[in-house]
């Protein structure tokens, strides 16, 4: 199988648009998100204004730096959008779509869907996420990925709502059909080639470390692709993480490498990757 431009390696650049959808006591949530630049030391149940500001940086400053880099390198991305984040900044979500990027659903809040106590509760939040993204961007999201894990009901709810792909899977280098919901294509994601590792003690410290890591992944998968095996590489970013100046080169330099590879790779939105795979494997 070859991707639409003739390459055997597809690359998906993912940017998470979730700032404002993390749990914060200041937003009426029972607790504030603990993981940021540092682990929060504010007592549970107490408003953590510092953590709010760490997240807010993503939409206030990081988004523009990253959108401009995507323009400069002429590459498309998929933005995983949380509903509450879009509701708070619909003009920014609209700008993402205006610049040609795909908007996918990332849940109403930045939380695991495995935490939902019932299918009805999850469906309610999923519907308002879909509606909010569609109203802001002009397009109903066709793909989904949530923090952590799906619930036992998630994929059934997505299939009922006409979704085409899901990405809560870390088990392959290629897409595959969900056997219980054949209309859904599983488009595996990756957490190793992901800038969340800047927030992990065993992860990246300097931008060059992520650039080198992604470069190694590209080298391995390019060699496999050129030996005739189709492959998919996922690279994940966050506005509040690689939108910061000291980590931004981990975004910009990776985009430059992808652009320089030309038709040896196919850099595409996740929806396009899902559609190409589905068409080739009917």
PDB file of C-alpha atoms in Angstrom:
ATOM      1  CA  UNK A   1       0.000   0.000   0.000  1.00  0.00           C
ATOM      2  CA  UNK A   2       1.202   3.484  -0.874  1.00  0.00           C
ATOM      3  CA  UNK A   3      -0.187   6.726   0.514  1.00  0.00           C
ATOM      4  CA  UNK A   4      -1.751   9.260  -1.897  1.00  0.00           C
ATOM      5  CA  UNK A   5       1.539  10.968  -2.804  1.00  0.00           C
ATOM      6  CA  UNK A   6       3.270   7.638  -3.489  1.00  0.00           C
ATOM      7  CA  UNK A   7       5.130   7.425  -0.190  1.00  0.00           C
ATOM      8  CA  UNK A   8       4.884   4.455   2.148  1.00  0.00           C
ATOM      9  CA  UNK A   9       5.305   6.522   5.341  1.00  0.00           C
ATOM     10  CA  UNK A  10       2.487   8.784   6.495  1.00  0.00           C
ATOM     11  CA  UNK A  11       3.139  11.337   9.244  1.00  0.00           C
ATOM     12  CA  UNK A  12       0.475  12.881  11.448  1.00  0.00           C
ATOM     13  CA  UNK A  13       1.323  16.081  13.310  1.00  0.00           C
ATOM     14  CA  UNK A  14      -1.103  16.528  16.197  1.00  0.00           C
ATOM     15  CA  UNK A  15      -1.546  19.686  18.276  1.00  0.00           C
ATOM     16  CA  UNK A  16      -3.675  19.548  21.419  1.00  0.00           C
ATOM     17  CA  UNK A  17      -6.085  22.468  21.922  1.00  0.00           C
ATOM     18  CA  UNK A  18      -7.184  21.806  25.494  1.00  0.00           C
ATOM     19  CA  UNK A  19      -6.185  24.791  27.605  1.00  0.00           C
ATOM     20  CA  UNK A  20      -9.228  25.974  29.495  1.00  0.00           C
ATOM     21  CA  UNK A  21     -10.692  22.467  29.564  1.00  0.00           C
ATOM     22  CA  UNK A  22      -8.398  21.111  32.282  1.00  0.00           C
ATOM     23  CA  UNK A  23     -10.014  20.688  35.676  1.00  0.00           C
ATOM     24  CA  UNK A  24      -9.693  23.855  37.748  1.00  0.00           C
ATOM     25  CA  UNK A  25     -11.389  24.765  41.026  1.00  0.00           C
ATOM     26  CA  UNK A  26     -11.648  28.297  39.645  1.00  0.00           C
ATOM     27  CA  UNK A  27     -13.950  26.918  36.934  1.00  0.00           C
ATOM     28  CA  UNK A  28     -16.166  25.118  39.428  1.00  0.00           C
ATOM     29  CA  UNK A  29     -14.449  21.729  39.164  1.00  0.00           C
ATOM     30  CA  UNK A  30     -13.903  19.746  42.372  1.00  0.00           C
ATOM     31  CA  UNK A  31     -10.123  19.835  41.992  1.00  0.00           C
ATOM     32  CA  UNK A  32      -7.421  21.456  39.894  1.00  0.00           C
ATOM     33  CA  UNK A  33      -5.149  19.663  37.436  1.00  0.00           C
ATOM     34  CA  UNK A  34      -1.931  18.740  39.212  1.00  0.00           C
ATOM     35  CA  UNK A  35       0.420  18.182  36.261  1.00  0.00           C
ATOM     36  CA  UNK A  36       1.982  21.288  34.734  1.00  0.00           C
ATOM     37  CA  UNK A  37       5.456  22.802  34.625  1.00  0.00           C
ATOM     38  CA  UNK A  38       5.689  21.457  38.170  1.00  0.00           C
ATOM     39  CA  UNK A  39       3.353  19.250  40.196  1.00  0.00           C
ATOM     40  CA  UNK A  40       0.860  21.506  41.942  1.00  0.00           C
ATOM     41  CA  UNK A  41       1.441  21.984  45.670  1.00  0.00           C
ATOM     42  CA  UNK A  42      -1.934  23.681  46.219  1.00  0.00           C
ATOM     43  CA  UNK A  43      -4.277  21.684  48.424  1.00  0.00           C
ATOM     44  CA  UNK A  44      -7.051  19.766  46.619  1.00  0.00           C
ATOM     45  CA  UNK A  45     -10.235  21.820  46.533  1.00  0.00           C
ATOM     46  CA  UNK A  46      -8.361  25.135  46.630  1.00  0.00           C
ATOM     47  CA  UNK A  47      -8.123  27.348  43.569  1.00  0.00           C
ATOM     48  CA  UNK A  48      -4.675  27.114  41.931  1.00  0.00           C
ATOM     49  CA  UNK A  49      -4.266  30.353  40.002  1.00  0.00           C
ATOM     50  CA  UNK A  50      -0.679  29.537  39.064  1.00  0.00           C
ATOM     51  CA  UNK A  51      -1.791  26.335  37.336  1.00  0.00           C
ATOM     52  CA  UNK A  52      -4.564  28.245  35.552  1.00  0.00           C
ATOM     53  CA  UNK A  53      -1.958  30.648  34.174  1.00  0.00           C
ATOM     54  CA  UNK A  54       0.388  27.867  33.071  1.00  0.00           C
ATOM     55  CA  UNK A  55      -2.419  26.445  30.969  1.00  0.00           C
ATOM     56  CA  UNK A  56      -3.607  29.858  29.765  1.00  0.00           C
ATOM     57  CA  UNK A  57      -0.230  30.497  28.141  1.00  0.00           C
ATOM     58  CA  UNK A  58      -1.101  27.946  25.473  1.00  0.00           C
ATOM     59  CA  UNK A  59      -3.950  29.946  23.954  1.00  0.00           C
ATOM     60  CA  UNK A  60      -2.575  33.402  24.780  1.00  0.00           C
ATOM     61  CA  UNK A  61       0.855  32.890  23.203  1.00  0.00           C
ATOM     62  CA  UNK A  62       1.699  29.318  22.198  1.00  0.00           C
ATOM     63  CA  UNK A  63      -1.063  28.915  19.615  1.00  0.00           C
ATOM     64  CA  UNK A  64       0.152  31.772  17.455  1.00  0.00           C
ATOM     65  CA  UNK A  65       3.774  30.662  17.487  1.00  0.00           C
ATOM     66  CA  UNK A  66       2.775  27.151  16.413  1.00  0.00           C
ATOM     67  CA  UNK A  67       0.226  28.210  13.796  1.00  0.00           C
ATOM     68  CA  UNK A  68       2.790  30.499  12.196  1.00  0.00           C
ATOM     69  CA  UNK A  69       5.332  27.661  12.084  1.00  0.00           C
ATOM     70  CA  UNK A  70       2.830  25.380  10.346  1.00  0.00           C
ATOM     71  CA  UNK A  71       2.206  28.164   7.811  1.00  0.00           C
ATOM     72  CA  UNK A  72       5.920  28.730   7.305  1.00  0.00           C
ATOM     73  CA  UNK A  73       6.603  25.066   6.573  1.00  0.00           C
ATOM     74  CA  UNK A  74       3.321  24.639   4.641  1.00  0.00           C
ATOM     75  CA  UNK A  75       2.306  21.546   6.616  1.00  0.00           C
ATOM     76  CA  UNK A  76      -1.145  20.456   7.828  1.00  0.00           C
ATOM     77  CA  UNK A  77      -1.969  19.305  11.361  1.00  0.00           C
ATOM     78  CA  UNK A  78      -4.849  17.819  13.299  1.00  0.00           C
ATOM     79  CA  UNK A  79      -5.888  19.813  16.361  1.00  0.00           C
ATOM     80  CA  UNK A  80      -7.460  17.731  19.131  1.00  0.00           C
ATOM     81  CA  UNK A  81      -9.981  20.172  20.597  1.00  0.00           C
ATOM     82  CA  UNK A  82     -11.652  19.962  23.992  1.00  0.00           C
ATOM     83  CA  UNK A  83     -15.170  21.363  23.940  1.00  0.00           C
ATOM     84  CA  UNK A  84     -14.820  23.689  26.915  1.00  0.00           C
ATOM     85  CA  UNK A  85     -11.578  25.105  25.509  1.00  0.00           C
ATOM     86  CA  UNK A  86     -13.354  25.888  22.229  1.00  0.00           C
ATOM     87  CA  UNK A  87     -16.360  27.344  24.057  1.00  0.00           C
ATOM     88  CA  UNK A  88     -14.051  29.768  25.860  1.00  0.00           C
ATOM     89  CA  UNK A  89     -12.139  30.795  22.729  1.00  0.00           C
ATOM     90  CA  UNK A  90     -14.264  30.054  19.635  1.00  0.00           C
ATOM     91  CA  UNK A  91     -12.472  32.644  17.511  1.00  0.00           C
ATOM     92  CA  UNK A  92      -9.184  30.853  18.094  1.00  0.00           C
ATOM     93  CA  UNK A  93     -10.666  27.499  17.074  1.00  0.00           C
ATOM     94  CA  UNK A  94     -12.058  29.199  13.982  1.00  0.00           C
ATOM     95  CA  UNK A  95      -8.600  30.542  13.154  1.00  0.00           C
ATOM     96  CA  UNK A  96      -7.158  27.013  13.320  1.00  0.00           C
ATOM     97  CA  UNK A  97      -9.748  25.856  10.797  1.00  0.00           C
ATOM     98  CA  UNK A  98      -9.262  28.949   8.621  1.00  0.00           C
ATOM     99  CA  UNK A  99      -5.584  28.065   8.268  1.00  0.00           C
ATOM    100  CA  UNK A 100      -6.526  24.652   6.906  1.00  0.00           C
ATOM    101  CA  UNK A 101      -6.082  22.354   9.888  1.00  0.00           C
ATOM    102  CA  UNK A 102      -8.419  19.583  10.995  1.00  0.00           C
ATOM    103  CA  UNK A 103     -10.440  19.884  14.202  1.00  0.00           C
ATOM    104  CA  UNK A 104     -11.032  16.586  16.026  1.00  0.00           C
ATOM    105  CA  UNK A 105     -12.881  15.914  19.278  1.00  0.00           C
ATOM    106  CA  UNK A 106     -10.818  15.618  22.465  1.00  0.00           C
ATOM    107  CA  UNK A 107     -13.722  15.368  24.905  1.00  0.00           C
ATOM    108  CA  UNK A 108     -15.588  18.169  26.640  1.00  0.00           C
ATOM    109  CA  UNK A 109     -12.977  18.318  29.407  1.00  0.00           C
ATOM    110  CA  UNK A 110      -9.357  17.186  29.409  1.00  0.00           C
ATOM    111  CA  UNK A 111     -10.171  14.024  31.372  1.00  0.00           C
ATOM    112  CA  UNK A 112     -10.237  10.276  30.816  1.00  0.00           C
ATOM    113  CA  UNK A 113     -13.529   9.049  29.393  1.00  0.00           C
ATOM    114  CA  UNK A 114     -13.015   5.916  31.458  1.00  0.00           C
ATOM    115  CA  UNK A 115     -14.082   8.066  34.443  1.00  0.00           C
ATOM    116  CA  UNK A 116     -17.684   8.424  33.239  1.00  0.00           C
ATOM    117  CA  UNK A 117     -20.150   6.613  35.460  1.00  0.00           C
ATOM    118  CA  UNK A 118     -22.730   6.053  32.714  1.00  0.00           C
ATOM    119  CA  UNK A 119     -23.108   6.056  28.954  1.00  0.00           C
ATOM    120  CA  UNK A 120     -25.730   8.810  29.248  1.00  0.00           C
ATOM    121  CA  UNK A 121     -23.343  11.143  31.083  1.00  0.00           C
ATOM    122  CA  UNK A 122     -20.603  10.526  28.545  1.00  0.00           C
ATOM    123  CA  UNK A 123     -23.011  11.003  25.621  1.00  0.00           C
ATOM    124  CA  UNK A 124     -24.117  14.366  27.016  1.00  0.00           C
ATOM    125  CA  UNK A 125     -20.550  15.678  27.168  1.00  0.00           C
ATOM    126  CA  UNK A 126     -19.656  14.183  23.799  1.00  0.00           C
ATOM    127  CA  UNK A 127     -22.641  15.862  22.135  1.00  0.00           C
ATOM    128  CA  UNK A 128     -21.836  19.295  23.515  1.00  0.00           C
ATOM    129  CA  UNK A 129     -18.211  18.867  22.474  1.00  0.00           C
ATOM    130  CA  UNK A 130     -19.288  18.034  18.915  1.00  0.00           C
ATOM    131  CA  UNK A 131     -21.765  20.911  18.759  1.00  0.00           C
ATOM    132  CA  UNK A 132     -19.299  23.459  20.154  1.00  0.00           C
ATOM    133  CA  UNK A 133     -16.528  22.510  17.712  1.00  0.00           C
ATOM    134  CA  UNK A 134     -18.927  22.503  14.761  1.00  0.00           C
ATOM    135  CA  UNK A 135     -20.304  25.940  15.686  1.00  0.00           C
ATOM    136  CA  UNK A 136     -16.812  27.449  15.987  1.00  0.00           C
ATOM    137  CA  UNK A 137     -15.071  25.817  13.019  1.00  0.00           C
ATOM    138  CA  UNK A 138     -17.937  25.215  10.611  1.00  0.00           C
ATOM    139  CA  UNK A 139     -17.234  21.475  10.436  1.00  0.00           C
ATOM    140  CA  UNK A 140     -18.465  18.600  12.557  1.00  0.00           C
ATOM    141  CA  UNK A 141     -15.496  16.612  13.942  1.00  0.00           C
ATOM    142  CA  UNK A 142     -15.056  13.156  12.422  1.00  0.00           C
ATOM    143  CA  UNK A 143     -12.286  11.896  14.695  1.00  0.00           C
ATOM    144  CA  UNK A 144     -11.835  11.397  18.420  1.00  0.00           C
ATOM    145  CA  UNK A 145      -9.110  10.969  21.006  1.00  0.00           C
ATOM    146  CA  UNK A 146      -9.465  11.492  24.765  1.00  0.00           C
ATOM    147  CA  UNK A 147      -6.985  11.797  27.575  1.00  0.00           C
ATOM    148  CA  UNK A 148      -6.105   8.490  29.199  1.00  0.00           C
ATOM    149  CA  UNK A 149      -8.580   5.791  28.253  1.00  0.00           C
ATOM    150  CA  UNK A 150     -11.986   5.461  26.646  1.00  0.00           C
ATOM    151  CA  UNK A 151     -14.886   4.003  28.586  1.00  0.00           C
ATOM    152  CA  UNK A 152     -16.571   0.722  27.691  1.00  0.00           C
ATOM    153  CA  UNK A 153     -19.208   2.780  25.847  1.00  0.00           C
ATOM    154  CA  UNK A 154     -17.094   5.349  24.007  1.00  0.00           C
ATOM    155  CA  UNK A 155     -16.718   3.655  20.650  1.00  0.00           C
ATOM    156  CA  UNK A 156     -20.374   2.715  20.465  1.00  0.00           C
ATOM    157  CA  UNK A 157     -21.312   6.337  21.135  1.00  0.00           C
ATOM    158  CA  UNK A 158     -18.891   7.518  18.454  1.00  0.00           C
ATOM    159  CA  UNK A 159     -20.193   5.016  15.898  1.00  0.00           C
ATOM    160  CA  UNK A 160     -23.777   6.146  16.569  1.00  0.00           C
ATOM    161  CA  UNK A 161     -22.698   9.732  15.865  1.00  0.00           C
ATOM    162  CA  UNK A 162     -21.039   8.947  12.546  1.00  0.00           C
ATOM    163  CA  UNK A 163     -17.384   9.284  13.546  1.00  0.00           C
ATOM    164  CA  UNK A 164     -14.903   7.868  11.069  1.00  0.00           C
ATOM    165  CA  UNK A 165     -11.832   7.311  13.232  1.00  0.00           C
ATOM    166  CA  UNK A 166     -10.675   6.932  16.825  1.00  0.00           C
ATOM    167  CA  UNK A 167      -7.139   7.184  18.176  1.00  0.00           C
ATOM    168  CA  UNK A 168      -7.218   5.790  21.730  1.00  0.00           C
ATOM    169  CA  UNK A 169      -4.905   2.969  20.678  1.00  0.00           C
ATOM    170  CA  UNK A 170      -1.166   2.563  21.080  1.00  0.00           C
ATOM    171  CA  UNK A 171      -0.760  -0.946  19.711  1.00  0.00           C
ATOM    172  CA  UNK A 172       0.345  -0.671  16.075  1.00  0.00           C
ATOM    173  CA  UNK A 173       2.152   1.335  13.400  1.00  0.00           C
ATOM    174  CA  UNK A 174      -0.852   1.075  11.065  1.00  0.00           C
ATOM    175  CA  UNK A 175      -4.606   1.692  11.195  1.00  0.00           C
ATOM    176  CA  UNK A 176      -7.091  -1.167  11.582  1.00  0.00           C
ATOM    177  CA  UNK A 177     -10.841  -1.711  11.884  1.00  0.00           C
ATOM    178  CA  UNK A 178     -12.531  -1.940  15.273  1.00  0.00           C
ATOM    179  CA  UNK A 179     -14.028  -5.465  15.156  1.00  0.00           C
ATOM    180  CA  UNK A 180     -17.019  -4.439  17.281  1.00  0.00           C
ATOM    181  CA  UNK A 181     -17.695  -1.240  15.332  1.00  0.00           C
ATOM    182  CA  UNK A 182     -16.578  -1.838  11.710  1.00  0.00           C
ATOM    183  CA  UNK A 183     -17.476   1.693  10.619  1.00  0.00           C
ATOM    184  CA  UNK A 184     -14.742   3.033  12.929  1.00  0.00           C
ATOM    185  CA  UNK A 185     -11.147   3.001  11.773  1.00  0.00           C
ATOM    186  CA  UNK A 186      -8.661   2.821  14.633  1.00  0.00           C
ATOM    187  CA  UNK A 187      -5.836   5.238  13.887  1.00  0.00           C
ATOM    188  CA  UNK A 188      -3.206   4.423  16.539  1.00  0.00           C
ATOM    189  CA  UNK A 189      -1.537   7.294  18.377  1.00  0.00           C
ATOM    190  CA  UNK A 190       1.813   7.442  20.216  1.00  0.00           C
ATOM    191  CA  UNK A 191       2.909   8.869  23.548  1.00  0.00           C
ATOM    192  CA  UNK A 192       6.664   8.460  23.106  1.00  0.00           C
ATOM    193  CA  UNK A 193       7.063  10.957  20.230  1.00  0.00           C
ATOM    194  CA  UNK A 194       5.036  13.451  22.220  1.00  0.00           C
ATOM    195  CA  UNK A 195       6.016  16.675  23.982  1.00  0.00           C
ATOM    196  CA  UNK A 196       4.200  15.602  27.176  1.00  0.00           C
ATOM    197  CA  UNK A 197       7.526  13.927  27.932  1.00  0.00           C
ATOM    198  CA  UNK A 198       8.884  17.405  28.751  1.00  0.00           C
ATOM    199  CA  UNK A 199       6.584  17.215  31.799  1.00  0.00           C
ATOM    200  CA  UNK A 200       7.757  13.719  32.785  1.00  0.00           C
ATOM    201  CA  UNK A 201      10.869  13.168  34.923  1.00  0.00           C
ATOM    202  CA  UNK A 202      12.120  10.428  32.593  1.00  0.00           C
ATOM    203  CA  UNK A 203      11.413  12.436  29.450  1.00  0.00           C
ATOM    204  CA  UNK A 204      12.834  15.286  27.388  1.00  0.00           C
ATOM    205  CA  UNK A 205      14.619  18.239  28.983  1.00  0.00           C
ATOM    206  CA  UNK A 206      16.011  20.182  26.033  1.00  0.00           C
ATOM    207  CA  UNK A 207      14.253  20.762  22.698  1.00  0.00           C
ATOM    208  CA  UNK A 208      17.081  19.001  20.861  1.00  0.00           C
ATOM    209  CA  UNK A 209      16.261  15.761  22.677  1.00  0.00           C
ATOM    210  CA  UNK A 210      12.787  15.592  21.169  1.00  0.00           C
ATOM    211  CA  UNK A 211      14.091  16.592  17.736  1.00  0.00           C
ATOM    212  CA  UNK A 212      16.654  13.785  17.894  1.00  0.00           C
ATOM    213  CA  UNK A 213      14.104  11.271  19.194  1.00  0.00           C
ATOM    214  CA  UNK A 214      11.612  12.033  16.418  1.00  0.00           C
ATOM    215  CA  UNK A 215      14.491  11.938  13.934  1.00  0.00           C
ATOM    216  CA  UNK A 216      15.382   8.422  15.068  1.00  0.00           C
ATOM    217  CA  UNK A 217      11.750   7.331  14.658  1.00  0.00           C
ATOM    218  CA  UNK A 218      11.693   8.821  11.163  1.00  0.00           C
ATOM    219  CA  UNK A 219      14.904   7.006  10.207  1.00  0.00           C
ATOM    220  CA  UNK A 220      13.596   3.629  11.371  1.00  0.00           C
ATOM    221  CA  UNK A 221      10.201   3.982   9.732  1.00  0.00           C
ATOM    222  CA  UNK A 222      11.644   5.404   6.500  1.00  0.00           C
ATOM    223  CA  UNK A 223      13.928   2.381   6.205  1.00  0.00           C
ATOM    224  CA  UNK A 224      10.979   0.046   6.739  1.00  0.00           C
ATOM    225  CA  UNK A 225       8.863   2.024   4.289  1.00  0.00           C
ATOM    226  CA  UNK A 226      11.549   1.941   1.646  1.00  0.00           C
ATOM    227  CA  UNK A 227      11.734  -1.839   2.113  1.00  0.00           C
ATOM    228  CA  UNK A 228       8.086  -1.937   1.025  1.00  0.00           C
ATOM    229  CA  UNK A 229       6.157  -1.815   4.288  1.00  0.00           C
ATOM    230  CA  UNK A 230       3.575   0.979   4.840  1.00  0.00           C
ATOM    231  CA  UNK A 231       3.950   2.868   8.101  1.00  0.00           C
ATOM    232  CA  UNK A 232       2.441   5.697  10.164  1.00  0.00           C
ATOM    233  CA  UNK A 233       4.301   8.055  12.525  1.00  0.00           C
ATOM    234  CA  UNK A 234       2.406  10.164  15.070  1.00  0.00           C
ATOM    235  CA  UNK A 235       4.013  13.276  16.580  1.00  0.00           C
ATOM    236  CA  UNK A 236       2.099  15.033  19.363  1.00  0.00           C
ATOM    237  CA  UNK A 237       2.389  18.590  20.705  1.00  0.00           C
ATOM    238  CA  UNK A 238       0.650  20.885  23.200  1.00  0.00           C
ATOM    239  CA  UNK A 239       0.223  24.652  22.993  1.00  0.00           C
ATOM    240  CA  UNK A 240       1.381  25.237  26.571  1.00  0.00           C
ATOM    241  CA  UNK A 241       4.389  22.936  26.232  1.00  0.00           C
ATOM    242  CA  UNK A 242       6.138  23.421  22.872  1.00  0.00           C
ATOM    243  CA  UNK A 243       4.497  26.802  22.511  1.00  0.00           C
ATOM    244  CA  UNK A 244       7.069  28.007  25.079  1.00  0.00           C
ATOM    245  CA  UNK A 245      10.165  29.614  23.490  1.00  0.00           C
ATOM    246  CA  UNK A 246      12.672  27.196  25.020  1.00  0.00           C
ATOM    247  CA  UNK A 247      10.804  24.166  23.699  1.00  0.00           C
ATOM    248  CA  UNK A 248       9.466  25.648  20.465  1.00  0.00           C
ATOM    249  CA  UNK A 249      12.466  24.400  18.428  1.00  0.00           C
ATOM    250  CA  UNK A 250      11.212  20.860  19.155  1.00  0.00           C
ATOM    251  CA  UNK A 251       8.232  21.804  16.994  1.00  0.00           C
ATOM    252  CA  UNK A 252       9.849  24.046  14.415  1.00  0.00           C
ATOM    253  CA  UNK A 253      12.860  21.821  13.664  1.00  0.00           C
ATOM    254  CA  UNK A 254      10.737  18.696  13.347  1.00  0.00           C
ATOM    255  CA  UNK A 255       8.472  20.503  10.878  1.00  0.00           C
ATOM    256  CA  UNK A 256      11.544  21.596   8.931  1.00  0.00           C
ATOM    257  CA  UNK A 257      12.776  17.993   8.735  1.00  0.00           C
ATOM    258  CA  UNK A 258       9.387  16.790   7.525  1.00  0.00           C
ATOM    259  CA  UNK A 259       9.205  19.516   4.885  1.00  0.00           C
ATOM    260  CA  UNK A 260      12.718  18.660   3.692  1.00  0.00           C
ATOM    261  CA  UNK A 261      11.780  15.008   3.187  1.00  0.00           C
ATOM    262  CA  UNK A 262       9.369  15.990   0.432  1.00  0.00           C
ATOM    263  CA  UNK A 263       7.527  13.063  -1.141  1.00  0.00           C
ATOM    264  CA  UNK A 264       9.470  10.480   0.854  1.00  0.00           C
ATOM    265  CA  UNK A 265       6.719  11.014   3.442  1.00  0.00           C
ATOM    266  CA  UNK A 266       3.071  12.039   3.312  1.00  0.00           C
ATOM    267  CA  UNK A 267       2.269  14.601   6.011  1.00  0.00           C
ATOM    268  CA  UNK A 268      -1.504  14.697   6.314  1.00  0.00           C
ATOM    269  CA  UNK A 269      -4.441  15.371   8.598  1.00  0.00           C
ATOM    270  CA  UNK A 270      -5.665  12.339  10.496  1.00  0.00           C
ATOM    271  CA  UNK A 271      -8.975  12.303   8.670  1.00  0.00           C
ATOM    272  CA  UNK A 272      -7.136  12.126   5.351  1.00  0.00           C
ATOM    273  CA  UNK A 273      -4.957   9.278   6.626  1.00  0.00           C
ATOM    274  CA  UNK A 274      -8.035   7.374   7.763  1.00  0.00           C
ATOM    275  CA  UNK A 275      -9.783   7.891   4.439  1.00  0.00           C
ATOM    276  CA  UNK A 276      -6.731   6.817   2.426  1.00  0.00           C
ATOM    277  CA  UNK A 277      -6.265   3.657   4.484  1.00  0.00           C
ATOM    278  CA  UNK A 278      -9.949   2.772   4.306  1.00  0.00           C
ATOM    279  CA  UNK A 279      -9.978   3.223   0.524  1.00  0.00           C
ATOM    280  CA  UNK A 280      -6.868   1.093   0.054  1.00  0.00           C
ATOM    281  CA  UNK A 281      -8.009  -1.771   2.295  1.00  0.00           C
ATOM    282  CA  UNK A 282     -11.664  -2.211   1.286  1.00  0.00           C
TER     283      UNK A 282
END
